[in-house]
Coordinates of N, CA and C in Angstrom, one line a residue:
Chain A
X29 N -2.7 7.3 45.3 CA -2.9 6.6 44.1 C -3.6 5.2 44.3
X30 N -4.2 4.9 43.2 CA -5.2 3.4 43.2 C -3.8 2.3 43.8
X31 N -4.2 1.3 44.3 CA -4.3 0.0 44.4 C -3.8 -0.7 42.4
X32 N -3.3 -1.3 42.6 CA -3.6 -2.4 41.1 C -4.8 -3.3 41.5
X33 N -5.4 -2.9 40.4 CA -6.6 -4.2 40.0 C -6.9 -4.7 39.1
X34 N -6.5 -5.7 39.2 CA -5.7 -6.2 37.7 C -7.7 -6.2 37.1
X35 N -8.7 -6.8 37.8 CA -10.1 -6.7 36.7 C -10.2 -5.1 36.2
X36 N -9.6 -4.2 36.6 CA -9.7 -2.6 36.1 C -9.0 -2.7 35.2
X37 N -7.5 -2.7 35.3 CA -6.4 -2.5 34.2 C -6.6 -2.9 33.0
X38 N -6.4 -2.0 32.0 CA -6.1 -2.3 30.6 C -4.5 -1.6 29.9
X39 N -4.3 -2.5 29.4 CA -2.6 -2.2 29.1 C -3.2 -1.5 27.5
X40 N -2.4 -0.5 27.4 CA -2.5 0.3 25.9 C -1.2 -0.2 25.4
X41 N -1.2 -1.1 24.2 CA -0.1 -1.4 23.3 C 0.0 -0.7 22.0
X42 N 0.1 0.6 22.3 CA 0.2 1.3 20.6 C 1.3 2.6 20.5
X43 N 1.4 3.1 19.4 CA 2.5 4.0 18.8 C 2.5 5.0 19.9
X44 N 3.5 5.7 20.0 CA 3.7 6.7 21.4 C 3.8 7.9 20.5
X45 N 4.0 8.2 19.0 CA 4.4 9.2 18.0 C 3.1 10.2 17.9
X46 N 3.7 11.6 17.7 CA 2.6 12.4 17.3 C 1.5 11.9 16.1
X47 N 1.7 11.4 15.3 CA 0.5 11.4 14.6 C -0.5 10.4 15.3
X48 N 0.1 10.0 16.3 CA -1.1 9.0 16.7 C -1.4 9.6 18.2
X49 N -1.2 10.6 18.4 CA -1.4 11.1 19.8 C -3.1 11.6 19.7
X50 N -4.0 11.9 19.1 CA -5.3 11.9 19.2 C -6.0 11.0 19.6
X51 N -5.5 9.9 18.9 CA -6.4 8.2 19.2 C -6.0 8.0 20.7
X52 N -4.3 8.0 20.9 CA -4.1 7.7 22.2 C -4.1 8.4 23.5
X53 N -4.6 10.2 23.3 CA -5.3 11.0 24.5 C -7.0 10.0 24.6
X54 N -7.1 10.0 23.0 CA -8.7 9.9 23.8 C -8.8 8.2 24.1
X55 N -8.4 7.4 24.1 CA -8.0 5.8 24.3 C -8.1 6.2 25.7
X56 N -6.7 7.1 26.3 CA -6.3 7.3 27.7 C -7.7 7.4 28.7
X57 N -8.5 8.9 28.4 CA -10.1 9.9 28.6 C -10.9 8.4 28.7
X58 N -11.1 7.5 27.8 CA -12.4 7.0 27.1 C -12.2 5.6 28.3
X59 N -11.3 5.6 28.8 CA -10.9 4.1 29.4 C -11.6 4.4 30.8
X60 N -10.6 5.6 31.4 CA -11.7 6.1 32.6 C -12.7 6.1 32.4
X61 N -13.4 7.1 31.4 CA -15.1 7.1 31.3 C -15.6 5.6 31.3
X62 N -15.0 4.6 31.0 CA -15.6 3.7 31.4 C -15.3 2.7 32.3
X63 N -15.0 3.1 33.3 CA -14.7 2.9 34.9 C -13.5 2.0 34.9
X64 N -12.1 2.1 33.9 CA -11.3 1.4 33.8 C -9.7 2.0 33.9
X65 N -8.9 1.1 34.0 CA -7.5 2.2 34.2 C -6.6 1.8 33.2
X66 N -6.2 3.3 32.5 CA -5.4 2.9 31.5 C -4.0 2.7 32.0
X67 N -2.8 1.6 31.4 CA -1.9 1.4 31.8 C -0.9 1.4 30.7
X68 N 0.4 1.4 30.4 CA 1.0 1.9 29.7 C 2.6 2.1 29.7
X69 N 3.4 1.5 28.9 CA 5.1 1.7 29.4 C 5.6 2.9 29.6
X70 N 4.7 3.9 29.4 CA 5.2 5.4 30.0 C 5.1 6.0 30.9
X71 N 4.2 4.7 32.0 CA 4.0 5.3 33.3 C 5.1 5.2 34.4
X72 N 5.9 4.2 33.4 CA 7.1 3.9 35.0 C 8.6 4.9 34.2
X73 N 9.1 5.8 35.1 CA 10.2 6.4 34.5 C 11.6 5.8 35.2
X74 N 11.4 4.7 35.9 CA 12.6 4.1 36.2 C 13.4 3.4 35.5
X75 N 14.9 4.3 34.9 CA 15.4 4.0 34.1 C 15.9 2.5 34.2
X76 N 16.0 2.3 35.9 CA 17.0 1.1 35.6 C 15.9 -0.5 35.6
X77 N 15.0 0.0 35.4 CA 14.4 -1.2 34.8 C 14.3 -1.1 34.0
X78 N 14.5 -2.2 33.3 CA 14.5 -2.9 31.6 C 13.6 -2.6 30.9
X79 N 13.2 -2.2 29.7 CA 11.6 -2.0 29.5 C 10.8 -3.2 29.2
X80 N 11.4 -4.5 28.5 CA 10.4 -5.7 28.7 C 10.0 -5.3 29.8
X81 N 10.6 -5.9 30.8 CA 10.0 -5.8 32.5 C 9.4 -5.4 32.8
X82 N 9.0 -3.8 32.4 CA 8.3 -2.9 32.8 C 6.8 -3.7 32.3
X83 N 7.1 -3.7 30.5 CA 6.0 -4.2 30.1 C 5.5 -5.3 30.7
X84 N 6.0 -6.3 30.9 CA 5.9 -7.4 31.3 C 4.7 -7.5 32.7
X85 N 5.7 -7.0 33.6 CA 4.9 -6.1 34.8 C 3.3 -5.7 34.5
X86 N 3.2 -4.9 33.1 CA 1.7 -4.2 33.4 C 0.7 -5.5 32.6
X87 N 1.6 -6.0 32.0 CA 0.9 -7.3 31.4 C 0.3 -8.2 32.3
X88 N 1.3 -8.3 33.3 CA 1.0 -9.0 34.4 C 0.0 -8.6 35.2
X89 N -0.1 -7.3 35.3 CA -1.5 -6.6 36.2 C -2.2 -6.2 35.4
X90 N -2.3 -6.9 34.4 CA -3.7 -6.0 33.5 C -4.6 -7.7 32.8
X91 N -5.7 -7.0 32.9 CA -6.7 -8.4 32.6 C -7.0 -7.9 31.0
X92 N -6.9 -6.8 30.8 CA -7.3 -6.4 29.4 C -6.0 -5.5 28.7
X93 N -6.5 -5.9 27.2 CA -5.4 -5.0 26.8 C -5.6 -4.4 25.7
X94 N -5.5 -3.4 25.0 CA -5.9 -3.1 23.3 C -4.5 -2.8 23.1
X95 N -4.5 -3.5 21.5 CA -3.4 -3.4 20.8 C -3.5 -3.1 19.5
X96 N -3.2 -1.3 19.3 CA -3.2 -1.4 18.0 C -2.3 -1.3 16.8
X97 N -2.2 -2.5 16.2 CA -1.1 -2.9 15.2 C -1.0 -2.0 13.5
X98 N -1.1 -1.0 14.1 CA -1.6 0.1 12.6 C -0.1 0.5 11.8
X99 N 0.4 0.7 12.7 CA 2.1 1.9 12.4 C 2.7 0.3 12.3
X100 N 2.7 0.2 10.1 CA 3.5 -0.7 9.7 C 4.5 0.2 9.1
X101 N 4.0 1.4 8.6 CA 5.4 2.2 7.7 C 6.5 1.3 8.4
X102 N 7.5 1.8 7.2 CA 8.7 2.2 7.1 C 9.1 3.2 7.9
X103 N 10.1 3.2 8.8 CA 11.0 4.2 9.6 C 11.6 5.1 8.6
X104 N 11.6 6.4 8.7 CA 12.0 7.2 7.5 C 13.8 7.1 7.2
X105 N 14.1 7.0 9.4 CA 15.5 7.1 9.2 C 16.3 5.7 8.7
X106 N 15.6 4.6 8.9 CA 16.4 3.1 9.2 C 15.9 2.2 8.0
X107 N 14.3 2.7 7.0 CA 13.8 2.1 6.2 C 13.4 1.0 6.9
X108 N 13.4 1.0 8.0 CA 12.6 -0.7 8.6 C 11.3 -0.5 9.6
X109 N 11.0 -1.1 9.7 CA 9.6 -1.2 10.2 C 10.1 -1.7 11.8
X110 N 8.7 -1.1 12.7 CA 8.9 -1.3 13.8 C 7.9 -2.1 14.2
X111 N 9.0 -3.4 15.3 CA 7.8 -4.6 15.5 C 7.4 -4.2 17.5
X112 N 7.7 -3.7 17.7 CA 7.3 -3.5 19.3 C 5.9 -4.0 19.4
X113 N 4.8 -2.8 18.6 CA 3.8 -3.7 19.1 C 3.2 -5.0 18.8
X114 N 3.4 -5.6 17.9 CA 3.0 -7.1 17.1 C 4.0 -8.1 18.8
X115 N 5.0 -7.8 18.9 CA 5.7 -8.0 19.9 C 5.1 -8.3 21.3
X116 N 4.3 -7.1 21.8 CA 4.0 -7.4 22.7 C 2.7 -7.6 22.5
X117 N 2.0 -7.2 21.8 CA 0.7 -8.5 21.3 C 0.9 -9.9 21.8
X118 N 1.9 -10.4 21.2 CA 2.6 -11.8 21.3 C 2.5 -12.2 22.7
X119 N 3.3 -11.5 23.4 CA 3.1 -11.3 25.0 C 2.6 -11.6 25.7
X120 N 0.7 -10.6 25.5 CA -0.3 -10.7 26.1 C -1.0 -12.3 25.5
X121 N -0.7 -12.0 24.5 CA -1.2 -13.5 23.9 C -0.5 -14.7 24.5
X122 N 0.5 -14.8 24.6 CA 0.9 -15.9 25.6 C 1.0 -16.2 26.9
X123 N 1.1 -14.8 27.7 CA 0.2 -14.8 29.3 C -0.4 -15.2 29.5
X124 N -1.8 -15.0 28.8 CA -3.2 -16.0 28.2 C -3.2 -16.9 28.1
X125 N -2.0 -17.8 27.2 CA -1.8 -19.0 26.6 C -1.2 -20.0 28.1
X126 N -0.4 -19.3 28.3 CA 0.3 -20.0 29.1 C 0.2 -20.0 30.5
X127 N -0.4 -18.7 30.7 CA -0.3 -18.4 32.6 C -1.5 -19.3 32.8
X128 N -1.3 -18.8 34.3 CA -2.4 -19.8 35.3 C -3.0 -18.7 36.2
X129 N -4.1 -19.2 36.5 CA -5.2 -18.5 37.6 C -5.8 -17.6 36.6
X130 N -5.8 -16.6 37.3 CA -6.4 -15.5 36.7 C -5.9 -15.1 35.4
X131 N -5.0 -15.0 34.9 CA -4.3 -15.1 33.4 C -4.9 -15.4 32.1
X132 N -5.8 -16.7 32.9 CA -6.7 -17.5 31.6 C -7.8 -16.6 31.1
X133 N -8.1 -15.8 32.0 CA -9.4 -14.7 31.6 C -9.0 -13.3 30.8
X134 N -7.6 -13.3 30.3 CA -7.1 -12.0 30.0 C -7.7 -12.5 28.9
X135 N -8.5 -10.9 28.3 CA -9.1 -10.7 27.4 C -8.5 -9.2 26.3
X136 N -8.7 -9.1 25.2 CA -7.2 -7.8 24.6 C -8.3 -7.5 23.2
X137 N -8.5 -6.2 22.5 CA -8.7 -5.5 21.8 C -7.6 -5.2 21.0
X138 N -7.8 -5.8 19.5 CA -6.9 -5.4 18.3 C -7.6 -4.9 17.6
X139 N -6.9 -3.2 17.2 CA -7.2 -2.2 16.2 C -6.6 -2.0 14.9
X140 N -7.1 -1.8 14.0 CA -6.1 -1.6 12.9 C -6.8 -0.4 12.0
X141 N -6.1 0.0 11.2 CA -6.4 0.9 10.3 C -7.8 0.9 9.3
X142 N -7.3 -0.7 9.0 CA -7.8 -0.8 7.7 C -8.6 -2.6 7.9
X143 N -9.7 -3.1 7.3 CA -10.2 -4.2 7.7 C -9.6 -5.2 6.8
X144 N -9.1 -6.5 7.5 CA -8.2 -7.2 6.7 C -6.9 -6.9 5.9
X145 N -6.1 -5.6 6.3 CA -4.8 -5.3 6.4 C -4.2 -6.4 7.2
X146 N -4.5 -6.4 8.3 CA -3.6 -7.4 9.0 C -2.8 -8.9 8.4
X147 N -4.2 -9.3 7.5 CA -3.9 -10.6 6.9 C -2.9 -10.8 5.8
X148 N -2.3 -9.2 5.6 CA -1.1 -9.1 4.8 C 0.4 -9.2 5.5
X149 N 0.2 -8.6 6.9 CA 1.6 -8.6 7.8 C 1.8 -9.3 8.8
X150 N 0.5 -10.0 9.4 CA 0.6 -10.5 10.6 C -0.6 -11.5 10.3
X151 N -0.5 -12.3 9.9 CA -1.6 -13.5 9.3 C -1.8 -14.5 10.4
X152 N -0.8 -14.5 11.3 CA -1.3 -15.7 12.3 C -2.2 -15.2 13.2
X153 N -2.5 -13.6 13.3 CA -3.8 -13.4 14.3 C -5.2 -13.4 13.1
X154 N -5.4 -14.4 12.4 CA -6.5 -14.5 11.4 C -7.4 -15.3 12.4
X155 N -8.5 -15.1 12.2 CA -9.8 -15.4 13.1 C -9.6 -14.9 14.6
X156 N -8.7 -13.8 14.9 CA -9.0 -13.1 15.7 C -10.5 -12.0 15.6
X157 N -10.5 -11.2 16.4 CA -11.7 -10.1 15.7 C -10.9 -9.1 15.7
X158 N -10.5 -8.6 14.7 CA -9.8 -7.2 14.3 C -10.7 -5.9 14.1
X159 N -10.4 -5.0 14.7 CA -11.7 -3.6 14.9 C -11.1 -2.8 14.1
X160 N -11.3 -2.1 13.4 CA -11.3 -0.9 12.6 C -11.6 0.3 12.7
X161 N -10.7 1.7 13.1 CA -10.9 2.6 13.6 C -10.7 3.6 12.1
X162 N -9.9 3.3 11.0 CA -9.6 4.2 10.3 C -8.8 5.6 10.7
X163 N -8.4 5.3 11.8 CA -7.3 6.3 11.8 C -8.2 7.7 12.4
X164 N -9.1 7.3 13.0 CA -9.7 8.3 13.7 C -10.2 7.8 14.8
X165 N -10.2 9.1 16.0 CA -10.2 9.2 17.4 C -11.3 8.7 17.8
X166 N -12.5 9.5 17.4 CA -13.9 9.4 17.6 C -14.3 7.4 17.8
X167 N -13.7 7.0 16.5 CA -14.0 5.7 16.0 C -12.8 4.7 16.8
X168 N -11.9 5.4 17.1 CA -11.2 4.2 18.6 C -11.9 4.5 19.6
X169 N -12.3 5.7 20.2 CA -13.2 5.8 21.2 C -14.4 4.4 21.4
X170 N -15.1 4.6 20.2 CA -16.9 3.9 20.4 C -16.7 2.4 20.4
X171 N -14.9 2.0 19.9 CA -14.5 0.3 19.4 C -14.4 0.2 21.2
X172 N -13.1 1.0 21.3 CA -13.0 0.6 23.2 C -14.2 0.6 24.1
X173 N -14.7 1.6 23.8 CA -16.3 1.5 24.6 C -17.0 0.2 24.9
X174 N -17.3 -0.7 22.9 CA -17.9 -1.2 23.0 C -17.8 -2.9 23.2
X175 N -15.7 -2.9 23.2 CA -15.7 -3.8 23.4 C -15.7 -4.3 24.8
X176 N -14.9 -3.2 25.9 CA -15.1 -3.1 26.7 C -16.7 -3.9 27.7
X177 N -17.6 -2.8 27.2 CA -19.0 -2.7 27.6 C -19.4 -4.4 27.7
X178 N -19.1 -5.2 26.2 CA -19.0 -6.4 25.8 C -18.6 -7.6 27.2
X179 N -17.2 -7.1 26.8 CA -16.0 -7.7 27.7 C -16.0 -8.4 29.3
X180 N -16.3 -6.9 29.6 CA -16.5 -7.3 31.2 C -17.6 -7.3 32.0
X181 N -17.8 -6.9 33.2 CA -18.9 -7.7 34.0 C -19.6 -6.2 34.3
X182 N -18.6 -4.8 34.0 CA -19.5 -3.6 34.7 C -20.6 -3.6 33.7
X183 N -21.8 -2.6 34.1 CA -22.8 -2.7 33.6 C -23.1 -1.0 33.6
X184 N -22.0 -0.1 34.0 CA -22.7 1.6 34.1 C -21.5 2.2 33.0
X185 N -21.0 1.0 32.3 CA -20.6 2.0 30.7 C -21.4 3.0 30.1
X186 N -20.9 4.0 29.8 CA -22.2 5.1 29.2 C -21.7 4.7 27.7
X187 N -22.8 5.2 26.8 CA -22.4 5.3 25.3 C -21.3 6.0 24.9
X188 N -21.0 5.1 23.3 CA -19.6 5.8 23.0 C -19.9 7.3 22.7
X189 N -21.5 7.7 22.2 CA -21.4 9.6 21.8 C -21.2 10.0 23.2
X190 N -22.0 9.5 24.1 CA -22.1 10.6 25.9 C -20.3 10.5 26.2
X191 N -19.2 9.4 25.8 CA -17.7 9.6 25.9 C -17.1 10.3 25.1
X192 N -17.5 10.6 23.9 CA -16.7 11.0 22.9 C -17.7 12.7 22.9
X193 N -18.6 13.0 23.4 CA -18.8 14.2 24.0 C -18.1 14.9 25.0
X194 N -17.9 14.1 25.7 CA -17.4 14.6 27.6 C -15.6 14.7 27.2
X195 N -15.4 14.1 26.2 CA -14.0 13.8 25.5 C -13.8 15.5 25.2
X196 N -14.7 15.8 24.0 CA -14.3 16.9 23.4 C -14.5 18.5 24.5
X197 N -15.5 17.8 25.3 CA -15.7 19.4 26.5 C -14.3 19.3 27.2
X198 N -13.5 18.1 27.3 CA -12.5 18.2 28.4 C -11.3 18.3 27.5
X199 N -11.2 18.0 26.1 CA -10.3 18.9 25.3 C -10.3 20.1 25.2
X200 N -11.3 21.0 25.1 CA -11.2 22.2 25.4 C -11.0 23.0 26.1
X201 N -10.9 22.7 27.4 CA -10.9 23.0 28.9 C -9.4 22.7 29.3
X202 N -8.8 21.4 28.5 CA -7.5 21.0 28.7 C -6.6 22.6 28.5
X203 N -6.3 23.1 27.4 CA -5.6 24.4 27.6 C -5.5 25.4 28.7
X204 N -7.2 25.6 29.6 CA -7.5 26.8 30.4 C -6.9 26.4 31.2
X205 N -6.9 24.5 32.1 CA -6.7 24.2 33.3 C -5.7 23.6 33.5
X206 N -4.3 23.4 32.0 CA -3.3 23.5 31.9 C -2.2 25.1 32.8
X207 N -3.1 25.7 32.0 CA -2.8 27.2 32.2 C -2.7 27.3 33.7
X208 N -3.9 27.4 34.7 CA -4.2 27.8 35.9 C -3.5 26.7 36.4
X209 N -2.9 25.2 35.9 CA -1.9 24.3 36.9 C -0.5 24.5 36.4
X210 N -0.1 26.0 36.0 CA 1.5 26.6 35.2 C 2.4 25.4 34.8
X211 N 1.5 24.7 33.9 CA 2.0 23.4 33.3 C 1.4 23.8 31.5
X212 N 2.2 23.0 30.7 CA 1.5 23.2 29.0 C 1.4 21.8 28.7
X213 N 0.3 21.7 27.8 CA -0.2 20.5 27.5 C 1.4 19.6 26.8
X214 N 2.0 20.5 26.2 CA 3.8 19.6 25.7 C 4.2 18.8 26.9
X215 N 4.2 19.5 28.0 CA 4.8 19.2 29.0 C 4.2 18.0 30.0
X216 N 2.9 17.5 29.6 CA 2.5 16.8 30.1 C 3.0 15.4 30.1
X217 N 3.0 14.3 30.6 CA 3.6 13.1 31.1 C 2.7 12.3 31.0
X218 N 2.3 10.8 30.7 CA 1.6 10.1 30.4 C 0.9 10.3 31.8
X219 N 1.6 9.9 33.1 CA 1.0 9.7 33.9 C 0.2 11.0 34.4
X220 N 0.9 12.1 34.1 CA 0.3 13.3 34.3 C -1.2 13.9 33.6
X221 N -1.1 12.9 32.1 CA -2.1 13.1 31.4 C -3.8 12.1 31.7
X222 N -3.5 11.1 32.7 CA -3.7 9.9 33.2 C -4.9 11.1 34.6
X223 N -3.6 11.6 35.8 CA -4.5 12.1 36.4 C -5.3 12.9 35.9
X224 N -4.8 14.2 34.9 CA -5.9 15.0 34.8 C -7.4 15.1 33.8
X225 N -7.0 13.6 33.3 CA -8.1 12.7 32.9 C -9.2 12.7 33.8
X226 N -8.9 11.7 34.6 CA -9.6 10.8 35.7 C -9.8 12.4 36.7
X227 N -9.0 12.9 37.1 CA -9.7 14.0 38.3 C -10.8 15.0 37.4
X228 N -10.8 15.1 36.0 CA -12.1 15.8 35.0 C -12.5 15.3 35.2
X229 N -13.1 13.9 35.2 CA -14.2 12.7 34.9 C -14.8 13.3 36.1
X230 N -13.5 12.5 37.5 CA -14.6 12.6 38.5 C -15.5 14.3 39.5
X231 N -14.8 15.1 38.7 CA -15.5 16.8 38.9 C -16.3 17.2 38.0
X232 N -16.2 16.3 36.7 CA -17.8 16.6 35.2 C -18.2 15.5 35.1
X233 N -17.8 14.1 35.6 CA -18.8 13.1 35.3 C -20.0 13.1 35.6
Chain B
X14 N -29.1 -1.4 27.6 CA -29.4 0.0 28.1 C -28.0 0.4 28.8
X15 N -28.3 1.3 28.1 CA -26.4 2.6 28.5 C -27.0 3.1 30.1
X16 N -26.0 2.7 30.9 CA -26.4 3.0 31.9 C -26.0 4.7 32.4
X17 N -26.4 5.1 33.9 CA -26.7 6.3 34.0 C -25.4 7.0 34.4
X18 N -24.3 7.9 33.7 CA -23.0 8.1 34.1 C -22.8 8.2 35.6
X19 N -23.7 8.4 36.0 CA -23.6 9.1 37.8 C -23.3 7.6 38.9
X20 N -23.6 6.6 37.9 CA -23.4 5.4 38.6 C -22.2 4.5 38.0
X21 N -21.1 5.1 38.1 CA -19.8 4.7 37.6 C -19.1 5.0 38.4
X22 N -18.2 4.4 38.6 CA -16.7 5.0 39.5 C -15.9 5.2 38.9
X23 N -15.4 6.7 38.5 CA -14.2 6.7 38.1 C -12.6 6.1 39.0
X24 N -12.2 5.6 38.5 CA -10.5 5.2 38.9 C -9.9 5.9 39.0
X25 N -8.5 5.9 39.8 CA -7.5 7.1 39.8 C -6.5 6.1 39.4
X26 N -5.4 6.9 38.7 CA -3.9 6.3 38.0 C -3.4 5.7 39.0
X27 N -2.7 4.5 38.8 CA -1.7 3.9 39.3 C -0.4 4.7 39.7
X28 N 0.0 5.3 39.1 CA 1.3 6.1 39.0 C 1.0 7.4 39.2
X29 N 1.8 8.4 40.2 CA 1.7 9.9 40.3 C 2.4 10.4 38.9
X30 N 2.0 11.9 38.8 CA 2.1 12.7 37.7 C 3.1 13.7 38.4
X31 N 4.0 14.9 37.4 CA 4.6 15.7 37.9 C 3.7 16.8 38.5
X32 N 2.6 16.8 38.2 CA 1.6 17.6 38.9 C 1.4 17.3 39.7
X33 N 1.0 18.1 40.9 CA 0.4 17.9 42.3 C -0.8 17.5 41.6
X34 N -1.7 16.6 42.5 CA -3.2 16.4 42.8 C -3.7 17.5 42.6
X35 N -3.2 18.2 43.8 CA -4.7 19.3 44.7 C -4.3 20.2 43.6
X36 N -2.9 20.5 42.8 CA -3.1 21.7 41.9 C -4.2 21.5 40.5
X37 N -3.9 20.2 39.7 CA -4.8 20.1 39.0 C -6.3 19.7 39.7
X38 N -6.7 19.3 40.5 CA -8.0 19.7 41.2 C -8.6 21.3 41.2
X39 N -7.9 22.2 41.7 CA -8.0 23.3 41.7 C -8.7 24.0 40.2
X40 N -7.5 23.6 39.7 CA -7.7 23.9 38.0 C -8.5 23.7 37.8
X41 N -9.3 22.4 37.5 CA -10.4 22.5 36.8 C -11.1 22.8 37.6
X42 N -11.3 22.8 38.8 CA -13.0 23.3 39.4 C -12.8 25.0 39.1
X43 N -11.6 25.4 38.9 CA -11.5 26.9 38.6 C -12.4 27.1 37.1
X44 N -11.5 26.3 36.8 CA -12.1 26.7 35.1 C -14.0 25.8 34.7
X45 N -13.7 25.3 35.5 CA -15.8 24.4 35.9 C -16.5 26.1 36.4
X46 N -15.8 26.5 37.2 CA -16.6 27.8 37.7 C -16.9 28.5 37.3
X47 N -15.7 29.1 36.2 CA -15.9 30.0 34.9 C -16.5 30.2 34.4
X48 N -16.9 28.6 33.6 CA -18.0 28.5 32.6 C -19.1 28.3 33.0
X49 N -19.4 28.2 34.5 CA -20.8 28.0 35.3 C -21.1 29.5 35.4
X50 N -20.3 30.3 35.0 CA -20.3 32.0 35.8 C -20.8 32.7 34.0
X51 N -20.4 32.1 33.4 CA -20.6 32.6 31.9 C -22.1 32.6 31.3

């Protein structure tokens, strides 16, 4: 396995739930394709660390982060809303704020549904740049791409269509080579979903 | 200018998977073969 590097790492701060499992396979796919490592509180399965910690931890090794603050519903069972990721937005935002050395340079991608939603539930990230995906895959794909591409210093980001192509050939293929590794796509594990990312990339990139 | 994919380094995960490596390696060059054979 890699080394941490923290200029590689990007922390994914978003919903873990099925309706949002599209954005977040191809978030995972789209990060490799552009020579970066996705990182995530579902990669560590040790129970007896805390899960702040955990998070904390990848906050700590990660120079970048996207955070998408979309899933305001209501919890169907509790009627309350869940603040986890506004939470750890906060986080990254204060690592930034507050750390030293390399900390100062952490730079972080906020997504939302809808443009200027935000300024109804979370008003204090106003004059941030809020990106807008609408709730589709394709359209988190080309935001990450291009904030990315923006962001940091590599210069062999391919375009968001040549990722969100190589995306859809390695969704299809996900079932056959699921099959031949007697594993099902249910069964897969963030980190599991992580390798078989990154080992497509680098056998069809 | 979108540079040329062949000049990118893909990364490998920080964290192992419950999959072996070499089995999903296998896999997809199986199923790469396939559709090269098709």
């Amino acid at each position: 396995m890699a080394k941490v590097r923290y200029d590689l790492n990007v922390f994914i701060n978003c919903p873990f739930d099925d309706a949002y499992q599209p954005i977040f396979d191809a978030l995972v796919f789209s990060i490799f394709d552009c020579g970066f490592i996705p990182r995530c509180a579902l990669e560590i399965s040790d129970s007896s660390q805390i899960r702040i910690e955990k998070i904390q931890n990848i906050i700590a090794e990660s120079k970048y982060s996207v955070h998408d603050i979309s899933r305001t519903e209501l919890d169907t069972e509790t009627n309350l809303p869940r603040f986890n990721m506004p939470l750890e937005l906060g986080l990254f935002l204060g690592a930034k704020r507050f750390g030293t050395g390399e900390h100062n340079d952490k730079a972080c991608l906020i997504m939302d549904t809808e443009r200027y939603r935000y300024q109804k539930f979370i008003s204090d990230i106003s004059g941030q740049d809020i990106r807008v995906h609408n709730g589709e895959a394709e359209s988190a794909v080309g935001l990450i791409r291009d904030w990315l591409n923006s962001t940091s210093n590599l210069r062999t980001i391919p375009g968001g269509q040549r990722i969100w192509s190589r995306y859809k050939q390695y969704r299809d293929e996900l079932p056959e080579i699921c099959a031949k590794a007697h594993v099902t796509e249910q069964e897969l594990t963030f980190n599991d979903k992580a390798n078989f990312a990154s080992l497509w990339l680098k056998e069809n990139g | 200018m979108v540079a040329k994919s062949a000049e990118r380094i893909v990364q490998s995960p920080v964290k192992r998977g419950t999959v072996k490596t070499s089995t999903i390696k296998d896999a997809i060059k199986s199923v790469k073969s396939s559709h090269s054979d098709n």
